[in-house]
Amino acid sequence: MKTTEIPEEKKYTAEEISYYINPSGSDENNGKTRETPFKTIQKAVDLAMPGDVIYLLDGNYEQDIISKRNGTKENPITITGSHAAAVKGGGGARAIEINHDHIVLENFTIDGLHGDPKKQSGYRDKLIYVQGKEKGSGVTGLKITRMNIRNGGGECIRLRYFAQENEISKNTIQNCGVHDFVFNAGGKNGEAIYIGTAPEQRTDGKNPTSDIDRSDRNWIHDNKIDTRGNECVDIKEDSSENIVENNSCTGQKDKESAGLDSRGSGNIFRNNEVFGNLGAGVRLGGDEKDDGIENDVYSNIIRDNRSGGIKIMREPQGKICSNDMARNGKGNFVGDYAENFSNKECD
């Protein structure tokens, strides 16, 4: 994973599109043309093989989606469309669930608001939920790019259980955690992007095993995030080597946490703009003394965060330098080990 130029949006020819979907279509159609589309995305997902492209025509899709099979690195299974194609969920806890490798979600909308915006029940819970189903093996090769993702009752995107080498880029993500942060449901759930499994969740029966969750080497970049809930990116204990770069992060509302949070060790936050959060800009440190250490935080703009710039709850940390920090409410460095750090330039 390294900084690269992001390719321009791919335009698909009719010959490249395997299946068309339209909310007013029919699953009795063959799905092969715009004039004969399927009605449900799931119909196409069940049929799609590596290399196939599923195209969502404009409209609202009150449907849930669950992946069916793996793509390959060279030939992923792609779901695409325009931002006027909005998946709004069909009543399940997860609007889109990905259990397989090498899937691409690109250039459409996921909007969890399906009912009355003044009621908690009007919002779907998880918008994209990514979890491998095999013991010790998680989802890899997932790409979520150029999406509009909004109005999640809980997490907008969740990567869980050995989710490794996935890429989340160039998305606009906003309004996560509506259940807790708007309707006061009792928790603080509402991350825009959540990586890993918290220690207290390992034995909840949702993962195939209770192993520590090494959701490693994921690349989160060039996203515009206004969470209005909890963290823009939250990396849990034992998840490492994740790179979070070139993102804009604002709107976080938990004063105990931050816009960007690493409870895991050996993660990198660089070249992000983190501003206007109720918590700190960046928070480092996990449950135990050796959780959330050796993280790098450099070349970020960290400004106007109510509870501080960088909150350091464990040490040692990695490279923390060359951050442009100003007007952070409780100081540029806060937390249990703040006095051991200063805003120096990188070597």
mmCIF file of C-alpha atoms in Angstrom:
data_model
loop_
_atom_site.group_PDB
_atom_site.id
_atom_site.type_symbol
_atom_site.label_atom_id
_atom_site.label_comp_id
_atom_site.label_asym_id
_atom_site.label_seq_id
_atom_site.Cartn_x
_atom_site.Cartn_y
_atom_site.Cartn_z
ATOM 1 C CA MET A 1 0.000 0.000 0.000
ATOM 2 C CA LYS A 2 1.519 3.313 -1.004
ATOM 3 C CA THR A 3 0.352 6.701 -2.137
ATOM 4 C CA THR A 4 -0.573 6.547 -5.799
ATOM 5 C CA GLU A 5 -2.610 8.513 -8.266
ATOM 6 C CA ILE A 6 -6.218 7.374 -8.137
ATOM 7 C CA PRO A 7 -7.481 6.279 -11.557
ATOM 8 C CA GLU A 8 -10.317 8.227 -13.070
ATOM 9 C CA GLU A 9 -13.803 6.824 -12.665
ATOM 10 C CA LYS A 10 -14.243 3.816 -14.900
ATOM 11 C CA LYS A 11 -16.904 4.057 -17.581
ATOM 12 C CA TYR A 12 -18.375 0.717 -18.566
ATOM 13 C CA THR A 13 -19.488 -0.140 -22.070
ATOM 14 C CA ALA A 14 -22.616 -2.208 -22.649
ATOM 15 C CA GLU A 15 -20.388 -5.128 -23.559
ATOM 16 C CA GLU A 16 -18.661 -4.962 -20.174
ATOM 17 C CA ILE A 17 -21.874 -4.968 -18.144
ATOM 18 C CA SER A 18 -23.104 -8.424 -17.220
ATOM 19 C CA TYR A 19 -26.394 -7.576 -15.482
ATOM 20 C CA TYR A 20 -28.633 -4.518 -15.208
ATOM 21 C CA ILE A 21 -30.867 -3.830 -12.216
ATOM 22 C CA ASN A 22 -33.848 -1.492 -11.960
ATOM 23 C CA PRO A 23 -36.278 -1.161 -9.017
ATOM 24 C CA SER A 24 -39.109 -1.431 -11.539
ATOM 25 C CA GLY A 25 -37.590 -4.431 -13.329
ATOM 26 C CA SER A 26 -38.411 -8.118 -12.894
ATOM 27 C CA ASP A 27 -36.350 -11.063 -11.751
ATOM 28 C CA GLU A 28 -38.105 -12.989 -14.521
ATOM 29 C CA ASN A 29 -36.134 -10.916 -17.036
ATOM 30 C CA ASN A 30 -32.695 -11.993 -18.239
ATOM 31 C CA GLY A 31 -31.013 -8.888 -16.789
ATOM 32 C CA LYS A 32 -28.818 -8.525 -19.858
ATOM 33 C CA THR A 33 -29.974 -5.142 -21.162
ATOM 34 C CA ARG A 34 -31.299 -1.844 -19.845
ATOM 35 C CA GLU A 35 -34.676 -2.840 -21.275
ATOM 36 C CA THR A 36 -34.745 -6.233 -19.515
ATOM 37 C CA PRO A 37 -33.298 -5.562 -16.044
ATOM 38 C CA PHE A 38 -33.640 -7.610 -12.902
ATOM 39 C CA LYS A 39 -35.575 -6.084 -10.038
ATOM 40 C CA THR A 40 -33.300 -7.221 -7.206
ATOM 41 C CA ILE A 41 -29.584 -6.755 -6.873
ATOM 42 C CA GLN A 42 -29.414 -10.079 -5.041
ATOM 43 C CA LYS A 43 -30.587 -11.911 -8.168
ATOM 44 C CA ALA A 44 -27.542 -10.655 -10.045
ATOM 45 C CA VAL A 45 -25.190 -11.204 -7.100
ATOM 46 C CA ASP A 46 -26.303 -14.837 -6.923
ATOM 47 C CA LEU A 47 -25.483 -15.295 -10.618
ATOM 48 C CA ALA A 48 -22.336 -13.182 -10.906
ATOM 49 C CA MET A 49 -19.007 -14.884 -11.539
ATOM 50 C CA PRO A 50 -15.479 -13.410 -11.364
ATOM 51 C CA GLY A 51 -15.143 -10.541 -13.821
ATOM 52 C CA ASP A 52 -18.857 -9.793 -13.964
ATOM 53 C CA VAL A 53 -20.181 -6.236 -13.604
ATOM 54 C CA ILE A 54 -23.584 -5.494 -12.062
ATOM 55 C CA TYR A 55 -24.969 -2.085 -13.027
ATOM 56 C CA LEU A 56 -27.601 -0.333 -10.919
ATOM 57 C CA LEU A 57 -29.874 1.928 -12.915
ATOM 58 C CA ASP A 58 -31.103 5.056 -11.145
ATOM 59 C CA GLY A 59 -33.722 4.654 -8.432
ATOM 60 C CA ASN A 60 -34.207 3.630 -4.805
ATOM 61 C CA TYR A 61 -33.475 0.015 -3.905
ATOM 62 C CA GLU A 62 -35.181 -1.005 -0.662
ATOM 63 C CA GLN A 63 -33.218 -4.233 -0.650
ATOM 64 C CA ASP A 64 -30.529 -5.980 1.387
ATOM 65 C CA ILE A 65 -27.533 -7.548 -0.355
ATOM 66 C CA ILE A 66 -25.313 -10.453 0.759
ATOM 67 C CA SER A 67 -22.290 -11.510 -1.287
ATOM 68 C CA LYS A 68 -22.448 -14.978 -2.852
ATOM 69 C CA ARG A 69 -18.945 -15.934 -4.015
ATOM 70 C CA ASN A 70 -15.383 -14.694 -4.394
ATOM 71 C CA GLY A 71 -14.080 -12.734 -7.301
ATOM 72 C CA THR A 72 -10.364 -12.887 -8.092
ATOM 73 C CA LYS A 73 -7.669 -10.236 -7.888
ATOM 74 C CA GLU A 74 -7.549 -9.978 -11.682
ATOM 75 C CA ASN A 75 -11.310 -10.380 -12.143
ATOM 76 C CA PRO A 76 -13.307 -8.992 -9.218
ATOM 77 C CA ILE A 77 -17.084 -8.988 -9.021
ATOM 78 C CA THR A 78 -18.211 -5.370 -9.357
ATOM 79 C CA ILE A 79 -21.398 -3.557 -8.363
ATOM 80 C CA THR A 80 -21.558 -0.071 -9.848
ATOM 81 C CA GLY A 81 -23.973 2.569 -11.099
ATOM 82 C CA SER A 82 -24.495 6.274 -10.478
ATOM 83 C CA HIS A 83 -25.011 8.243 -7.289
ATOM 84 C CA ALA A 84 -28.697 8.431 -8.239
ATOM 85 C CA ALA A 85 -28.893 4.676 -7.603
ATOM 86 C CA ALA A 86 -29.498 4.426 -3.850
ATOM 87 C CA VAL A 87 -29.488 1.192 -1.860
ATOM 88 C CA LYS A 88 -31.641 1.841 1.206
ATOM 89 C CA GLY A 89 -31.766 -1.610 2.758
ATOM 90 C CA GLY A 90 -34.645 -4.031 2.996
ATOM 91 C CA GLY A 91 -35.218 -4.459 6.703
ATOM 92 C CA GLY A 92 -32.233 -6.502 7.844
ATOM 93 C CA ALA A 93 -29.596 -5.269 10.282
ATOM 94 C CA ARG A 94 -27.079 -4.864 7.426
ATOM 95 C CA ALA A 95 -27.906 -3.192 4.128
ATOM 96 C CA ILE A 96 -24.896 -4.738 2.373
ATOM 97 C CA GLU A 97 -22.992 -7.702 3.819
ATOM 98 C CA ILE A 98 -19.719 -8.808 2.234
ATOM 99 C CA ASN A 99 -18.427 -12.272 3.193
ATOM 100 C CA HIS A 100 -16.249 -12.930 0.130
ATOM 101 C CA ASP A 101 -12.999 -11.761 -1.454
ATOM 102 C CA HIS A 102 -12.338 -9.431 -4.367
ATOM 103 C CA ILE A 103 -15.608 -7.554 -4.489
ATOM 104 C CA VAL A 104 -15.818 -3.962 -5.771
ATOM 105 C CA LEU A 105 -18.495 -1.484 -4.694
ATOM 106 C CA GLU A 106 -18.155 1.705 -6.684
ATOM 107 C CA ASN A 107 -19.986 4.862 -7.649
ATOM 108 C CA PHE A 108 -23.466 4.418 -6.180
ATOM 109 C CA THR A 109 -25.226 5.495 -2.987
ATOM 110 C CA ILE A 110 -26.020 3.663 0.220
ATOM 111 C CA ASP A 111 -28.555 5.624 2.246
ATOM 112 C CA GLY A 112 -29.806 4.126 5.491
ATOM 113 C CA LEU A 113 -32.671 6.601 5.781
ATOM 114 C CA HIS A 114 -35.660 4.622 4.553
ATOM 115 C CA GLY A 115 -38.506 5.951 6.703
ATOM 116 C CA ASP A 116 -39.386 8.829 9.001
ATOM 117 C CA PRO A 117 -36.221 10.882 9.652
ATOM 118 C CA LYS A 118 -37.647 11.893 13.033
ATOM 119 C CA LYS A 119 -37.792 8.294 14.278
ATOM 120 C CA GLN A 120 -34.983 5.903 15.150
ATOM 121 C CA SER A 121 -36.759 3.176 13.207
ATOM 122 C CA GLY A 122 -36.372 5.253 10.051
ATOM 123 C CA TYR A 123 -32.664 4.365 9.805
ATOM 124 C CA ARG A 124 -30.984 1.061 8.931
ATOM 125 C CA ASP A 125 -28.327 -0.122 11.395
ATOM 126 C CA LYS A 126 -25.112 -1.184 9.577
ATOM 127 C CA LEU A 127 -24.710 0.060 6.006
ATOM 128 C CA ILE A 128 -21.727 -2.034 4.829
ATOM 129 C CA TYR A 129 -20.753 -4.985 7.049
ATOM 130 C CA VAL A 130 -17.655 -6.934 6.043
ATOM 131 C CA GLN A 131 -16.904 -10.246 7.769
ATOM 132 C CA GLY A 132 -15.294 -13.496 6.674
ATOM 133 C CA LYS A 133 -17.153 -16.685 7.568
ATOM 134 C CA GLU A 134 -14.238 -19.161 7.550
ATOM 135 C CA LYS A 135 -12.160 -19.858 10.663
ATOM 136 C CA GLY A 136 -9.092 -17.644 10.765
ATOM 137 C CA SER A 137 -9.734 -16.196 7.319
ATOM 138 C CA GLY A 138 -11.331 -12.861 6.542
ATOM 139 C CA VAL A 139 -12.311 -10.786 3.553
ATOM 140 C CA THR A 140 -9.500 -9.502 1.342
ATOM 141 C CA GLY A 141 -9.378 -7.517 -1.885
ATOM 142 C CA LEU A 142 -12.564 -5.551 -1.202
ATOM 143 C CA LYS A 143 -12.642 -2.103 -2.799
ATOM 144 C CA ILE A 144 -15.198 0.507 -1.764
ATOM 145 C CA THR A 145 -14.668 3.574 -3.907
ATOM 146 C CA ARG A 146 -16.425 6.750 -5.060
ATOM 147 C CA MET A 147 -19.506 5.887 -3.045
ATOM 148 C CA ASN A 148 -21.936 8.148 -1.226
ATOM 149 C CA ILE A 149 -22.565 6.464 2.137
ATOM 150 C CA ARG A 150 -24.894 8.126 4.627
ATOM 151 C CA ASN A 151 -27.474 7.837 7.387
ATOM 152 C CA GLY A 152 -26.324 4.765 9.275
ATOM 153 C CA GLY A 153 -28.078 3.898 12.507
ATOM 154 C CA GLY A 154 -24.778 2.383 13.677
ATOM 155 C CA GLU A 155 -21.501 1.998 11.793
ATOM 156 C CA CYS A 156 -21.429 3.126 8.197
ATOM 157 C CA ILE A 157 -18.637 0.665 7.273
ATOM 158 C CA ARG A 158 -17.461 -2.224 9.474
ATOM 159 C CA LEU A 159 -14.459 -4.426 8.646
ATOM 160 C CA ARG A 160 -14.410 -7.368 11.056
ATOM 161 C CA TYR A 161 -12.495 -10.644 11.580
ATOM 162 C CA PHE A 162 -9.171 -10.877 9.732
ATOM 163 C CA ALA A 163 -10.227 -8.311 7.129
ATOM 164 C CA GLN A 164 -6.920 -7.702 5.368
ATOM 165 C CA GLU A 165 -5.638 -5.733 2.391
ATOM 166 C CA ASN A 166 -8.903 -4.011 1.598
ATOM 167 C CA GLU A 167 -9.181 -0.496 0.189
ATOM 168 C CA ILE A 168 -11.695 2.233 1.063
ATOM 169 C CA SER A 169 -11.122 5.335 -1.057
ATOM 170 C CA LYS A 170 -12.610 8.464 -2.553
ATOM 171 C CA ASN A 171 -15.953 8.077 -0.742
ATOM 172 C CA THR A 172 -18.199 10.674 0.863
ATOM 173 C CA ILE A 173 -19.353 9.304 4.228
ATOM 174 C CA GLN A 174 -21.687 11.189 6.534
ATOM 175 C CA ASN A 175 -24.242 10.892 9.293
ATOM 176 C CA CYS A 176 -23.268 7.671 11.037
ATOM 177 C CA GLY A 177 -24.441 6.572 14.499
ATOM 178 C CA VAL A 178 -27.880 8.126 14.239
ATOM 179 C CA HIS A 179 -29.405 5.709 16.765
ATOM 180 C CA ASP A 180 -27.040 6.709 19.583
ATOM 181 C CA PHE A 181 -26.042 10.238 18.668
ATOM 182 C CA VAL A 182 -29.424 11.577 17.534
ATOM 183 C CA PHE A 183 -31.923 9.372 19.350
ATOM 184 C CA ASN A 184 -29.814 8.701 22.477
ATOM 185 C CA ALA A 185 -30.147 4.918 22.262
ATOM 186 C CA GLY A 186 -27.638 4.468 25.073
ATOM 187 C CA GLY A 187 -24.264 3.795 23.458
ATOM 188 C CA LYS A 188 -21.552 5.497 21.435
ATOM 189 C CA ASN A 189 -21.765 3.375 18.305
ATOM 190 C CA GLY A 190 -21.426 5.287 15.084
ATOM 191 C CA GLU A 191 -18.053 5.003 13.374
ATOM 192 C CA ALA A 192 -17.739 5.945 9.730
ATOM 193 C CA ILE A 193 -15.099 3.209 9.268
ATOM 194 C CA TYR A 194 -14.549 0.587 11.999
ATOM 195 C CA ILE A 195 -11.647 -1.840 11.612
ATOM 196 C CA GLY A 196 -11.309 -4.967 13.753
ATOM 197 C CA THR A 197 -13.060 -6.406 16.799
ATOM 198 C CA ALA A 198 -13.002 -4.857 20.260
ATOM 199 C CA PRO A 199 -11.745 -7.313 22.930
ATOM 200 C CA GLU A 200 -15.129 -7.406 24.646
ATOM 201 C CA GLN A 201 -16.782 -8.418 21.350
ATOM 202 C CA ARG A 202 -14.535 -11.388 20.545
ATOM 203 C CA THR A 203 -16.720 -13.800 22.478
ATOM 204 C CA ASP A 204 -20.094 -12.433 21.366
ATOM 205 C CA GLY A 205 -20.525 -15.332 18.922
ATOM 206 C CA LYS A 206 -20.545 -13.159 15.800
ATOM 207 C CA ASN A 207 -17.038 -14.081 14.612
ATOM 208 C CA PRO A 208 -16.284 -17.649 13.454
ATOM 209 C CA THR A 209 -13.810 -17.957 16.356
ATOM 210 C CA SER A 210 -12.916 -15.919 19.430
ATOM 211 C CA ASP A 211 -9.350 -15.315 18.198
ATOM 212 C CA ILE A 212 -7.838 -11.871 18.410
ATOM 213 C CA ASP A 213 -8.816 -10.045 15.242
ATOM 214 C CA ARG A 214 -5.883 -9.156 13.039
ATOM 215 C CA SER A 215 -7.601 -6.911 10.540
ATOM 216 C CA ASP A 216 -4.335 -5.676 9.034
ATOM 217 C CA ARG A 217 -2.931 -3.790 6.054
ATOM 218 C CA ASN A 218 -6.121 -2.048 5.041
ATOM 219 C CA TRP A 219 -5.760 1.198 3.103
ATOM 220 C CA ILE A 220 -8.140 4.049 3.933
ATOM 221 C CA HIS A 221 -7.490 7.071 1.747
ATOM 222 C CA ASP A 222 -8.909 10.154 0.063
ATOM 223 C CA ASN A 223 -12.299 9.946 1.766
ATOM 224 C CA LYS A 224 -14.396 12.925 2.825
ATOM 225 C CA ILE A 225 -15.967 12.057 6.187
ATOM 226 C CA ASP A 226 -18.421 14.079 8.272
ATOM 227 C CA THR A 227 -19.426 11.393 10.726
ATOM 228 C CA ARG A 228 -21.815 13.327 13.018
ATOM 229 C CA GLY A 229 -21.470 10.279 15.238
ATOM 230 C CA ASN A 230 -18.250 8.687 16.454
ATOM 231 C CA GLU A 231 -14.824 8.232 14.891
ATOM 232 C CA CYS A 232 -14.108 8.776 11.219
ATOM 233 C CA VAL A 233 -11.736 5.798 11.432
ATOM 234 C CA ASP A 234 -11.517 3.531 14.497
ATOM 235 C CA ILE A 235 -8.884 0.763 14.547
ATOM 236 C CA LYS A 236 -9.338 -1.791 17.308
ATOM 237 C CA GLU A 237 -6.832 -3.707 19.428
ATOM 238 C CA ASP A 238 -4.521 -6.148 17.580
ATOM 239 C CA SER A 239 -5.218 -4.666 14.138
ATOM 240 C CA SER A 240 -1.971 -3.343 12.649
ATOM 241 C CA GLU A 241 -0.247 -1.974 9.549
ATOM 242 C CA ASN A 242 -3.324 -0.081 8.444
ATOM 243 C CA ILE A 243 -2.639 3.121 6.512
ATOM 244 C CA VAL A 244 -5.045 6.044 6.904
ATOM 245 C CA GLU A 245 -4.049 8.930 4.639
ATOM 246 C CA ASN A 246 -5.327 11.919 2.679
ATOM 247 C CA ASN A 247 -8.737 11.893 4.341
ATOM 248 C CA SER A 248 -10.871 14.788 5.550
ATOM 249 C CA CYS A 249 -12.409 14.056 8.969
ATOM 250 C CA THR A 250 -14.900 16.183 10.878
ATOM 251 C CA GLY A 251 -18.122 16.034 12.885
ATOM 252 C CA GLN A 252 -17.136 13.442 15.531
ATOM 253 C CA LYS A 253 -19.239 13.811 18.706
ATOM 254 C CA ASP A 254 -17.681 11.641 21.439
ATOM 255 C CA LYS A 255 -15.484 13.783 23.699
ATOM 256 C CA GLU A 256 -13.711 10.694 25.079
ATOM 257 C CA SER A 257 -12.443 9.563 21.680
ATOM 258 C CA ALA A 258 -11.266 11.342 18.527
ATOM 259 C CA GLY A 259 -11.730 11.821 14.827
ATOM 260 C CA LEU A 260 -9.075 9.179 14.116
ATOM 261 C CA ASP A 261 -8.454 6.469 16.731
ATOM 262 C CA SER A 262 -5.943 3.638 16.947
ATOM 263 C CA ARG A 263 -6.388 1.163 19.775
ATOM 264 C CA GLY A 264 -4.227 -1.203 17.735
ATOM 265 C CA SER A 265 -0.462 -0.905 17.275
ATOM 266 C CA GLY A 266 1.726 -0.092 14.310
ATOM 267 C CA ASN A 267 -0.821 1.887 12.291
ATOM 268 C CA ILE A 268 -0.151 5.036 10.265
ATOM 269 C CA PHE A 269 -2.126 8.306 10.115
ATOM 270 C CA ARG A 270 -0.619 10.730 7.608
ATOM 271 C CA ASN A 271 -1.629 13.665 5.419
ATOM 272 C CA ASN A 272 -5.148 13.823 6.841
ATOM 273 C CA GLU A 273 -7.131 16.951 7.688
ATOM 274 C CA VAL A 274 -8.849 16.457 11.054
ATOM 275 C CA PHE A 275 -10.934 19.368 12.290
ATOM 276 C CA GLY A 276 -14.080 20.375 14.128
ATOM 277 C CA ASN A 277 -14.436 17.251 16.257
ATOM 278 C CA LEU A 278 -15.860 17.208 19.778
ATOM 279 C CA GLY A 279 -13.196 14.694 20.805
ATOM 280 C CA ALA A 280 -9.495 15.004 20.032
ATOM 281 C CA GLY A 281 -8.136 15.019 16.507
ATOM 282 C CA VAL A 282 -6.246 11.729 16.901
ATOM 283 C CA ARG A 283 -6.314 9.254 19.808
ATOM 284 C CA LEU A 284 -3.720 6.522 20.465
ATOM 285 C CA GLY A 285 -3.952 3.690 23.008
ATOM 286 C CA GLY A 286 -5.930 0.521 23.751
ATOM 287 C CA ASP A 287 -7.203 -1.498 26.687
ATOM 288 C CA GLU A 288 -3.870 -2.945 27.841
ATOM 289 C CA LYS A 289 -0.496 -1.246 28.242
ATOM 290 C CA ASP A 290 0.850 -2.843 25.062
ATOM 291 C CA ASP A 291 -2.243 -1.999 22.986
ATOM 292 C CA GLY A 292 -2.241 1.044 20.751
ATOM 293 C CA ILE A 293 1.519 1.664 20.713
ATOM 294 C CA GLU A 294 4.106 2.334 17.979
ATOM 295 C CA ASN A 295 1.648 4.260 15.816
ATOM 296 C CA ASP A 296 2.818 6.962 13.390
ATOM 297 C CA VAL A 297 1.035 10.321 13.184
ATOM 298 C CA TYR A 298 2.692 12.777 10.832
ATOM 299 C CA SER A 299 2.069 15.518 8.265
ATOM 300 C CA ASN A 300 -1.569 15.931 9.276
ATOM 301 C CA ILE A 301 -3.568 19.136 9.686
ATOM 302 C CA ILE A 302 -5.149 18.876 13.143
ATOM 303 C CA ARG A 303 -7.160 21.961 14.052
ATOM 304 C CA ASP A 304 -10.174 23.139 16.024
ATOM 305 C CA ASN A 305 -10.818 19.883 17.855
ATOM 306 C CA ARG A 306 -12.581 20.529 21.151
ATOM 307 C CA SER A 307 -10.803 17.938 23.334
ATOM 308 C CA GLY A 308 -7.269 18.340 22.032
ATOM 309 C CA GLY A 309 -5.018 17.693 19.067
ATOM 310 C CA ILE A 310 -3.382 14.293 19.670
ATOM 311 C CA LYS A 311 -4.530 12.288 22.701
ATOM 312 C CA ILE A 312 -1.855 9.838 23.819
ATOM 313 C CA MET A 313 -3.018 7.160 26.249
ATOM 314 C CA ARG A 314 -0.196 4.618 25.794
ATOM 315 C CA GLU A 315 3.483 4.710 24.960
ATOM 316 C CA PRO A 316 5.866 4.219 23.275
ATOM 317 C CA GLN A 317 4.560 5.639 20.032
ATOM 318 C CA GLY A 318 6.162 5.792 16.611
ATOM 319 C CA LYS A 319 6.841 8.843 14.481
ATOM 320 C CA ILE A 320 4.761 11.814 15.676
ATOM 321 C CA CYS A 321 5.968 14.905 13.840
ATOM 322 C CA SER A 322 5.315 17.647 11.280
ATOM 323 C CA ASN A 323 1.655 17.992 12.190
ATOM 324 C CA ASP A 324 0.044 21.388 11.565
ATOM 325 C CA MET A 325 -1.848 21.887 14.826
ATOM 326 C CA ALA A 326 -3.819 24.925 15.990
ATOM 327 C CA ARG A 327 -6.784 25.958 18.119
ATOM 328 C CA ASN A 328 -7.270 22.533 19.689
ATOM 329 C CA GLY A 329 -9.375 23.100 22.784
ATOM 330 C CA LYS A 330 -7.301 21.459 25.528
ATOM 331 C CA GLY A 331 -3.933 21.759 23.825
ATOM 332 C CA ASN A 332 -2.115 20.120 20.961
ATOM 333 C CA PHE A 333 -1.097 17.117 23.078
ATOM 334 C CA VAL A 334 -3.437 15.685 25.702
ATOM 335 C CA GLY A 335 -3.913 12.389 27.501
ATOM 336 C CA ASP A 336 -1.939 10.391 30.068
ATOM 337 C CA TYR A 337 1.409 10.743 28.264
ATOM 338 C CA ALA A 338 0.984 14.181 26.684
ATOM 339 C CA GLU A 339 3.938 15.694 28.537
ATOM 340 C CA ASN A 340 6.326 13.334 26.768
ATOM 341 C CA PHE A 341 5.482 14.648 23.301
ATOM 342 C CA SER A 342 5.912 17.878 21.374
ATOM 343 C CA ASN A 343 5.125 19.025 17.869
ATOM 344 C CA LYS A 344 8.530 18.647 16.255
ATOM 345 C CA GLU A 345 9.430 18.441 12.598
ATOM 346 C CA CYS A 346 10.103 15.044 11.073
ATOM 347 C CA ASP A 347 13.734 14.179 10.389
#
